[in-house]
Amino acid sequence: MAAGNDVRSRKIPNVLTVAGGAVGLIAHVWASGVAGLETSGFGLGVGLALMLPGYTLGSTGGGDVKLVAAVGALLGPKGVLLAFACTMIAGAAIGAVYALVARRTKGAALPFQRYGQMLRFFFTTGRPTYLPPGPEEALGQRLPFAVPIALGSTLAALWTS
């Protein structure tokens, strides 16, 4: 549901992420009591911690962060780590296709000029820098990230069950 909403409106409703997290917490408590609460709560925290850097850099939205935290509550800490790894792989593959389609259909620019600017800055100052892609660049096209999250989480859930 979150992926469908993200594709349509570029938003993940809080009701979905809060409900997912609550279901994870309740299910773990029901199955294992206090130990289940610890597992689910720790998974939620790990999911949150994995996504916060991307949110801080502006590469992911708050809904994506909350969605992965909910996945952590459902799958626990080990499951959310696997889900995150699978999500990153799915996101890279979908992102590459997304950028190629943007290049073909919208004439979006390639990132090489931006990469060159970052390298020149590094060689001039000795400090690394990051220039985010602009909206005219193929890599600047916004990807509804709930889709790779859904794929990665589903794969992790199937793998661990």
mmCIF file of N, CA, C and O in Angstrom, residues 13-14 19 25-26 33 42 53 56-57 90 94 125 129 134-136 143 147 150 154 161:
data_model
loop_
_atom_site.group_PDB
_atom_site.id
_atom_site.type_symbol
_atom_site.label_atom_id
_atom_site.label_comp_id
_atom_site.label_asym_id
_atom_site.label_seq_id
_atom_site.Cartn_x
_atom_site.Cartn_y
_atom_site.Cartn_z
ATOM 1 N N PRO A 13 1.515 7.791 3.745
ATOM 2 C CA PRO A 13 0.710 8.279 4.874
ATOM 3 C C PRO A 13 1.197 7.741 6.220
ATOM 4 O O PRO A 13 1.584 6.579 6.339
ATOM 5 N N ASN A 14 1.169 8.612 7.226
ATOM 6 C CA ASN A 14 1.575 8.217 8.574
ATOM 7 C C ASN A 14 0.736 7.060 9.092
ATOM 8 O O ASN A 14 1.234 6.235 9.855
ATOM 9 N N ALA A 19 0.675 2.226 11.724
ATOM 10 C CA ALA A 19 -0.024 0.939 11.840
ATOM 11 C C ALA A 19 0.946 -0.232 11.655
ATOM 12 O O ALA A 19 0.883 -1.219 12.392
ATOM 13 N N LEU A 25 5.111 -4.375 16.741
ATOM 14 C CA LEU A 25 5.296 -4.396 18.190
ATOM 15 C C LEU A 25 4.307 -5.349 18.857
ATOM 16 O O LEU A 25 4.699 -6.177 19.691
ATOM 17 N N ILE A 26 3.035 -5.254 18.491
ATOM 18 C CA ILE A 26 2.006 -6.099 19.104
ATOM 19 C C ILE A 26 2.257 -7.576 18.799
ATOM 20 O O ILE A 26 2.163 -8.431 19.686
ATOM 21 N N GLY A 33 6.399 -11.900 24.493
ATOM 22 C CA GLY A 33 6.361 -11.068 25.698
ATOM 23 C C GLY A 33 7.373 -9.942 25.663
ATOM 24 O O GLY A 33 7.565 -9.291 24.636
ATOM 25 N N PHE A 42 13.999 -2.750 19.129
ATOM 26 C CA PHE A 42 15.362 -2.608 18.614
ATOM 27 C C PHE A 42 15.346 -2.589 17.086
ATOM 28 O O PHE A 42 16.060 -1.807 16.456
ATOM 29 N N PRO A 53 20.461 9.038 8.021
ATOM 30 C CA PRO A 53 21.475 9.779 7.245
ATOM 31 C C PRO A 53 20.957 10.234 5.875
ATOM 32 O O PRO A 53 21.219 11.361 5.457
ATOM 33 N N THR A 56 18.703 13.160 6.433
ATOM 34 C CA THR A 56 19.477 14.344 6.790
ATOM 35 C C THR A 56 20.117 14.986 5.557
ATOM 36 O O THR A 56 20.184 16.203 5.446
ATOM 37 N N LEU A 57 20.559 14.146 4.618
ATOM 38 C CA LEU A 57 21.174 14.652 3.382
ATOM 39 C C LEU A 57 20.133 15.078 2.348
ATOM 40 O O LEU A 57 20.487 15.634 1.314
ATOM 41 N N ALA A 90 17.836 -3.089 -4.774
ATOM 42 C CA ALA A 90 16.661 -2.832 -5.612
ATOM 43 C C ALA A 90 16.589 -1.356 -5.995
ATOM 44 O O ALA A 90 16.274 -1.015 -7.138
ATOM 45 N N ILE A 94 16.514 0.012 -9.795
ATOM 46 C CA ILE A 94 15.361 0.797 -10.246
ATOM 47 C C ILE A 94 15.788 2.227 -10.561
ATOM 48 O O ILE A 94 15.342 2.813 -11.545
ATOM 49 N N THR A 125 41.285 21.566 -2.667
ATOM 50 C CA THR A 125 41.235 21.847 -1.232
ATOM 51 C C THR A 125 41.682 20.678 -0.361
ATOM 52 O O THR A 125 41.971 20.860 0.809
ATOM 53 N N THR A 129 33.663 16.844 -1.045
ATOM 54 C CA THR A 129 32.405 17.578 -0.999
ATOM 55 C C THR A 129 31.363 16.802 -1.791
ATOM 56 O O THR A 129 31.706 15.928 -2.581
ATOM 57 N N GLY A 134 20.975 18.253 -9.704
ATOM 58 C CA GLY A 134 19.898 19.203 -9.945
ATOM 59 C C GLY A 134 18.724 18.520 -10.635
ATOM 60 O O GLY A 134 18.852 17.393 -11.128
ATOM 61 N N PRO A 135 17.594 19.189 -10.692
ATOM 62 C CA PRO A 135 16.404 18.581 -11.297
ATOM 63 C C PRO A 135 16.554 18.316 -12.798
ATOM 64 O O PRO A 135 15.850 17.477 -13.355
ATOM 65 N N GLU A 136 17.501 18.998 -13.437
ATOM 66 C CA GLU A 136 17.719 18.792 -14.874
ATOM 67 C C GLU A 136 18.603 17.578 -15.162
ATOM 68 O O GLU A 136 18.745 17.164 -16.300
ATOM 69 N N LEU A 143 12.826 9.352 -7.202
ATOM 70 C CA LEU A 143 12.342 7.977 -7.266
ATOM 71 C C LEU A 143 11.400 7.733 -6.094
ATOM 72 O O LEU A 143 11.753 8.045 -4.959
ATOM 73 N N VAL A 147 8.880 1.842 -3.289
ATOM 74 C CA VAL A 147 8.878 0.661 -4.170
ATOM 75 C C VAL A 147 10.079 -0.236 -3.857
ATOM 76 O O VAL A 147 9.912 -1.432 -3.589
ATOM 77 N N ALA A 150 9.596 -1.808 -0.442
ATOM 78 C CA ALA A 150 8.650 -2.923 -0.466
ATOM 79 C C ALA A 150 9.302 -4.183 -1.033
ATOM 80 O O ALA A 150 9.140 -5.277 -0.481
ATOM 81 N N THR A 154 10.081 -7.381 1.352
ATOM 82 C CA THR A 154 9.424 -8.645 1.013
ATOM 83 C C THR A 154 10.452 -9.746 0.827
ATOM 84 O O THR A 154 10.291 -10.864 1.343
ATOM 85 N N SER A 161 12.083 -16.350 6.660
ATOM 86 C CA SER A 161 11.019 -17.214 7.188
ATOM 87 C C SER A 161 11.239 -18.669 6.859
ATOM 88 O O SER A 161 12.041 -19.094 6.143
#
